[in-house]
């Protein structure tokens, strides 16, 4: 737990106990039927739940995820691993073992029979989950993960233009759009499993990826889903974080620091300009109707800069695109991106905190998307991520220190780094069954 | 010793029998069972209620002999003489040799509402038994149906009639009705739900594959009705790559409950191809789904795949392409009417422009204009405008980045776009979309920022001349002004702009304006 003079002046403070209750309910009970449409991303939901509890650790005298639970959950995550590389998004995507493998007479090897169940996003979140659930300093974090198969599979998901898809189809094609999120996930997997290590035979085409990201900067400085689409903070974060992870995993000790961030963003000042402009004064009323799609699209113009008032700015929300309403998660995406660009001080922190703590934080804990709305697992996590990131090296009282590259606690990130080291030096381990592909 | 009368029944028992005749009628099944027990085990009743000692010596003997007879294998251990004596005695005692077993409290179990079935009235219990036997009856008929169907499938001949077994539509309808009845009876009696797939004989050949989940799994979901069953059938048919109409329907059901399922869409596309379903027909269905699930991404990916499949078949026919473009356009406008900024729809629109070569299309250009007119702050519309102007293959360099100068773009285009942006800025000076657009155009055309100095200056008056006189109609104008001065080398004026922004005209970004001032020095 961090304390400092600045912590005393934080207004309002985070009511961590309330959030712990919310997350423990999510952890212990079954999610309601509205979440049926999230069935294919249960691994992602699970990540938010356990990582939130991990972040809230300093606020609880006893471990929020006890050791016996950690073992059981690790096993649950590992059961989602596809025998031929990658992870499936949920148990409904895991077939009985006999149906996952077939003999390919052409290559005379066993290959995946249901390749499309292995999903890139699921794989990234699986590794992050294992990081959060790891014990000790983390050498065993990735025990049971098939590093070679996963990295080999990841390579197959990259197209010639450098972008990544979501899954492989049955006939080996890449499916899923050229989404910036997949680029980010690919960078996470590469960092976590050491794709850049050794002879780099397991590494994907980094330069092509950087070129793809580069093409996504828009005329207003932001980054889009992929080339030429509208600028969007979520994709901006994914682009910057992907590049930051390429830098973190850079095997070349002589390399210029942040060379990938510079290579991947044609104009960093323009991107910063875009990101800082996502923050604006919140002037909503108490009867905000967030269910009305149309209302969220037509916010009042931000006339506040032109007002004559000298009053201190009370609350500021963030949007992800120009002229849209504030949404809790964009407080995270924007501050995360700026933090990775080394410019987190450009955010006006106090009003940003106040907006989410007073307007979107819910009575029962968690955060909602819009003021007055119900909390959901995704926005509840992003709210915590935003608070932790904006607090920087000091940390937000009640929360662990945060790693904005991976959107997890710094502890979890450190354990993952340790695990990678352990995987790559099998001679030092007693019974390493990970580092080669034979069965 | 009381006299043994011919019936061998003691007075105590006589009294007991009289008592029983006077006893009230049993109301519940339990009561009935107890009554039967006592009437067929009169001696046991006395032993249980009063103790063995209370029996007369004759009755004690009878009781013990009865126990002997009722214990399997014991009679055979007696000598022949002993057995003769035993039977003679029991025959003289004139007492039932067989009795109903002693009722147990829990022998009827509980119904689905937790009520003890032993407490059912006699009518209720009779109804209950009837339902149970009805289920058995139906089950038997269902078995006959399955046997006949197998015979029909393997074209077996009926030996008696010489005809090959067939299953008619009526047979199937009857079986469906049968299963429906069984399902509702099972639900009534046991609270068990039978999935619609288990009730449908058309799905009998599929062995469903439910998901495997240990207790206490993470992020478990209380699924909506039928989802788990439908998924177990989907997994089974996907595993064998079945491409039939029933599977198409199944994908529709899954998509309705979980449109973000990342493999069902791929599977559906494979079915559409295999069954040669017309793309327009599939698009019609997809349109409905799109209205239902506005934020879903997979829907648009599926649409794109369909268009990729369809386009080569109409490519050669210009009219057909135009008609298709119009239909798509109309549908997109319907989507926009629900949400003018739907990101997926705008991305798909870009795809369509490229695919159908709509760069120079008037409807396309007019539409974007109209959307900007309608809402100057619709940044998606501005973004699309930039796309169709600066990516037009006939007028621009392929692969030119959005952030860089493109020498191929004609001057008239740059001029037109600058004017357009300025027009819109005047209508709403504090709208960043139009200012960003202006900047983007200037960079594309490699036009010095100073070119728009007079225009920008309209929005800023008496800068730095005190709060009373200073007038700023647009903070974005002041931002651009700073860049103009910086480009021209007038660092002090640039600094003034940035300072005033931080101090007054855009105080939220105080830290940013300070940062910009620092950058000026470099």
mmCIF file of N, CA and C in Angstrom, chain A residues 173-227:
data_model
loop_
_atom_site.group_PDB
_atom_site.id
_atom_site.type_symbol
_atom_site.label_atom_id
_atom_site.label_comp_id
_atom_site.label_asym_id
_atom_site.label_seq_id
_atom_site.Cartn_x
_atom_site.Cartn_y
_atom_site.Cartn_z
ATOM 1 N N UNK A 173 -7.055 -20.578 -44.015
ATOM 2 C CA UNK A 173 -7.031 -19.143 -44.308
ATOM 3 C C UNK A 173 -7.137 -18.338 -43.020
ATOM 4 N N UNK A 174 -6.696 -17.083 -43.088
ATOM 5 C CA UNK A 174 -6.778 -16.213 -41.923
ATOM 6 C C UNK A 174 -8.121 -15.489 -41.952
ATOM 7 N N UNK A 175 -8.840 -15.561 -40.856
ATOM 8 C CA UNK A 175 -10.157 -14.932 -40.817
ATOM 9 C C UNK A 175 -10.197 -13.874 -39.732
ATOM 10 N N UNK A 176 -10.951 -12.795 -39.977
ATOM 11 C CA UNK A 176 -11.198 -11.890 -38.858
ATOM 12 C C UNK A 176 -10.859 -10.437 -39.004
ATOM 13 N N UNK A 177 -10.704 -9.887 -40.140
ATOM 14 C CA UNK A 177 -10.480 -8.456 -40.220
ATOM 15 C C UNK A 177 -9.052 -8.070 -39.869
ATOM 16 N N UNK A 178 -8.740 -6.795 -40.018
ATOM 17 C CA UNK A 178 -7.362 -6.321 -39.813
ATOM 18 C C UNK A 178 -7.237 -5.455 -38.573
ATOM 19 N N UNK A 179 -8.053 -5.780 -37.628
ATOM 20 C CA UNK A 179 -8.248 -5.049 -36.401
ATOM 21 C C UNK A 179 -6.974 -4.770 -35.597
ATOM 22 N N UNK A 180 -6.838 -3.545 -35.116
ATOM 23 C CA UNK A 180 -5.677 -3.161 -34.326
ATOM 24 C C UNK A 180 -5.594 -3.957 -33.028
ATOM 25 N N UNK A 181 -6.730 -4.392 -32.533
ATOM 26 C CA UNK A 181 -6.695 -5.161 -31.287
ATOM 27 C C UNK A 181 -5.895 -6.437 -31.456
ATOM 28 N N UNK A 182 -6.009 -7.082 -32.623
ATOM 29 C CA UNK A 182 -5.264 -8.322 -32.828
ATOM 30 C C UNK A 182 -3.763 -8.056 -32.871
ATOM 31 N N UNK A 183 -3.399 -6.893 -33.388
ATOM 32 C CA UNK A 183 -1.978 -6.522 -33.407
ATOM 33 C C UNK A 183 -1.455 -6.443 -31.974
ATOM 34 N N UNK A 184 -2.255 -5.849 -31.116
ATOM 35 C CA UNK A 184 -1.867 -5.698 -29.720
ATOM 36 C C UNK A 184 -1.730 -7.059 -29.045
ATOM 37 N N UNK A 185 -2.704 -7.903 -29.261
ATOM 38 C CA UNK A 185 -2.661 -9.238 -28.659
ATOM 39 C C UNK A 185 -1.443 -10.020 -29.164
ATOM 40 N N UNK A 186 -1.185 -9.908 -30.451
ATOM 41 C CA UNK A 186 -0.031 -10.619 -31.005
ATOM 42 C C UNK A 186 1.245 -10.176 -30.295
ATOM 43 N N UNK A 187 1.352 -8.864 -30.043
ATOM 44 C CA UNK A 187 2.543 -8.355 -29.362
ATOM 45 C C UNK A 187 2.615 -8.877 -27.922
ATOM 46 N N UNK A 188 1.447 -9.009 -27.268
ATOM 47 C CA UNK A 188 1.441 -9.554 -25.905
ATOM 48 C C UNK A 188 1.959 -10.991 -25.910
ATOM 49 N N UNK A 189 1.434 -11.785 -26.835
ATOM 50 C CA UNK A 189 1.831 -13.197 -26.885
ATOM 51 C C UNK A 189 3.325 -13.322 -27.161
ATOM 52 N N UNK A 190 3.799 -12.517 -28.086
ATOM 53 C CA UNK A 190 5.227 -12.563 -28.425
ATOM 54 C C UNK A 190 6.087 -12.182 -27.228
ATOM 55 N N UNK A 191 5.658 -11.142 -26.515
ATOM 56 C CA UNK A 191 6.421 -10.708 -25.341
ATOM 57 C C UNK A 191 6.413 -11.794 -24.270
ATOM 58 N N UNK A 192 5.208 -12.324 -24.006
ATOM 59 C CA UNK A 192 5.068 -13.286 -22.911
ATOM 60 C C UNK A 192 5.827 -14.577 -23.176
ATOM 61 N N UNK A 193 5.754 -15.072 -24.400
ATOM 62 C CA UNK A 193 6.349 -16.377 -24.682
ATOM 63 C C UNK A 193 7.730 -16.286 -25.319
ATOM 64 N N UNK A 194 8.260 -15.081 -25.406
ATOM 65 C CA UNK A 194 9.614 -14.935 -25.927
ATOM 66 C C UNK A 194 9.744 -15.297 -27.389
ATOM 67 N N UNK A 195 8.844 -14.740 -28.222
ATOM 68 C CA UNK A 195 8.900 -15.050 -29.643
ATOM 69 C C UNK A 195 10.158 -14.528 -30.310
ATOM 70 N N UNK A 196 10.748 -13.495 -29.702
ATOM 71 C CA UNK A 196 11.903 -12.859 -30.329
ATOM 72 C C UNK A 196 13.221 -13.518 -29.948
ATOM 73 N N UNK A 197 13.118 -14.548 -29.117
ATOM 74 C CA UNK A 197 14.365 -15.104 -28.575
ATOM 75 C C UNK A 197 15.047 -16.079 -29.520
ATOM 76 N N UNK A 198 16.282 -16.362 -29.200
ATOM 77 C CA UNK A 198 17.023 -17.393 -29.923
ATOM 78 C C UNK A 198 17.229 -17.034 -31.377
ATOM 79 N N UNK A 199 17.011 -18.010 -32.224
ATOM 80 C CA UNK A 199 17.272 -17.784 -33.641
ATOM 81 C C UNK A 199 16.101 -17.091 -34.338
ATOM 82 N N UNK A 200 15.104 -16.711 -33.569
ATOM 83 C CA UNK A 200 13.948 -15.972 -34.074
ATOM 84 C C UNK A 200 13.131 -16.756 -35.098
ATOM 85 N N UNK A 201 13.302 -18.058 -35.130
ATOM 86 C CA UNK A 201 12.528 -18.848 -36.087
ATOM 87 C C UNK A 201 11.054 -18.871 -35.717
ATOM 88 N N UNK A 202 10.754 -18.593 -34.441
ATOM 89 C CA UNK A 202 9.368 -18.582 -33.999
ATOM 90 C C UNK A 202 8.766 -17.185 -34.043
ATOM 91 N N UNK A 203 9.537 -16.222 -34.492
ATOM 92 C CA UNK A 203 9.054 -14.835 -34.464
ATOM 93 C C UNK A 203 8.250 -14.524 -35.715
ATOM 94 N N UNK A 204 7.232 -13.662 -35.543
ATOM 95 C CA UNK A 204 6.507 -13.246 -36.746
ATOM 96 C C UNK A 204 7.239 -12.060 -37.383
ATOM 97 N N UNK A 205 6.677 -11.536 -38.455
ATOM 98 C CA UNK A 205 7.333 -10.462 -39.196
ATOM 99 C C UNK A 205 7.052 -9.121 -38.515
ATOM 100 N N UNK A 206 7.997 -8.717 -37.676
ATOM 101 C CA UNK A 206 7.808 -7.512 -36.860
ATOM 102 C C UNK A 206 7.742 -6.253 -37.719
ATOM 103 N N UNK A 207 8.619 -6.172 -38.703
ATOM 104 C CA UNK A 207 8.636 -4.979 -39.554
ATOM 105 C C UNK A 207 7.315 -4.814 -40.296
ATOM 106 N N UNK A 208 6.747 -5.924 -40.754
ATOM 107 C CA UNK A 208 5.467 -5.831 -41.456
ATOM 108 C C UNK A 208 4.381 -5.341 -40.512
ATOM 109 N N UNK A 209 4.412 -5.838 -39.279
ATOM 110 C CA UNK A 209 3.430 -5.385 -38.305
ATOM 111 C C UNK A 209 3.554 -3.892 -38.055
ATOM 112 N N UNK A 210 4.783 -3.447 -37.889
ATOM 113 C CA UNK A 210 5.006 -2.019 -37.636
ATOM 114 C C UNK A 210 4.496 -1.187 -38.816
ATOM 115 N N UNK A 211 4.739 -1.686 -40.025
ATOM 116 C CA UNK A 211 4.262 -0.957 -41.204
ATOM 117 C C UNK A 211 2.738 -0.884 -41.223
ATOM 118 N N UNK A 212 2.100 -1.980 -40.821
ATOM 119 C CA UNK A 212 0.630 -1.977 -40.782
ATOM 120 C C UNK A 212 0.109 -0.967 -39.768
ATOM 121 N N UNK A 213 0.747 -0.941 -38.602
ATOM 122 C CA UNK A 213 0.329 0.008 -37.569
ATOM 123 C C UNK A 213 0.532 1.436 -38.055
ATOM 124 N N UNK A 214 1.644 1.642 -38.714
ATOM 125 C CA UNK A 214 1.988 2.962 -39.216
ATOM 126 C C UNK A 214 0.919 3.525 -40.152
ATOM 127 N N UNK A 215 0.353 2.624 -40.960
ATOM 128 C CA UNK A 215 -0.635 3.071 -41.920
ATOM 129 C C UNK A 215 -1.941 3.478 -41.252
ATOM 130 N N UNK A 216 -2.077 3.181 -39.965
ATOM 131 C CA UNK A 216 -3.351 3.444 -39.304
ATOM 132 C C UNK A 216 -3.469 4.832 -38.706
ATOM 133 N N UNK A 217 -2.416 5.636 -38.762
ATOM 134 C CA UNK A 217 -2.579 6.978 -38.203
ATOM 135 C C UNK A 217 -3.440 7.806 -39.143
ATOM 136 N N UNK A 218 -4.414 8.532 -38.558
ATOM 137 C CA UNK A 218 -5.372 9.267 -39.374
ATOM 138 C C UNK A 218 -4.950 10.725 -39.507
ATOM 139 N N UNK A 219 -5.694 11.442 -40.330
ATOM 140 C CA UNK A 219 -5.337 12.835 -40.613
ATOM 141 C C UNK A 219 -5.445 13.723 -39.376
ATOM 142 N N UNK A 220 -6.173 13.264 -38.369
ATOM 143 C CA UNK A 220 -6.287 14.085 -37.158
ATOM 144 C C UNK A 220 -5.378 13.597 -36.038
ATOM 145 N N UNK A 221 -4.444 12.709 -36.394
ATOM 146 C CA UNK A 221 -3.439 12.302 -35.417
ATOM 147 C C UNK A 221 -3.763 11.032 -34.664
ATOM 148 N N UNK A 222 -5.043 10.657 -34.640
ATOM 149 C CA UNK A 222 -5.398 9.436 -33.922
ATOM 150 C C UNK A 222 -5.023 8.200 -34.711
ATOM 151 N N UNK A 223 -5.412 7.019 -34.161
ATOM 152 C CA UNK A 223 -5.169 5.769 -34.875
ATOM 153 C C UNK A 223 -6.520 5.083 -35.097
ATOM 154 N N UNK A 224 -6.625 4.369 -36.203
ATOM 155 C CA UNK A 224 -7.908 3.736 -36.523
ATOM 156 C C UNK A 224 -7.801 2.222 -36.465
ATOM 157 N N UNK A 225 -8.922 1.560 -36.725
ATOM 158 C CA UNK A 225 -8.972 0.092 -36.669
ATOM 159 C C UNK A 225 -7.923 -0.498 -37.583
ATOM 160 N N UNK A 226 -7.872 -0.014 -38.790
ATOM 161 C CA UNK A 226 -6.769 -0.286 -39.707
ATOM 162 C C UNK A 226 -6.842 0.841 -40.729
ATOM 163 N N UNK A 227 -5.989 0.839 -41.650
ATOM 164 C CA UNK A 227 -5.788 2.021 -42.467
ATOM 165 C C UNK A 227 -7.047 2.731 -42.953
#
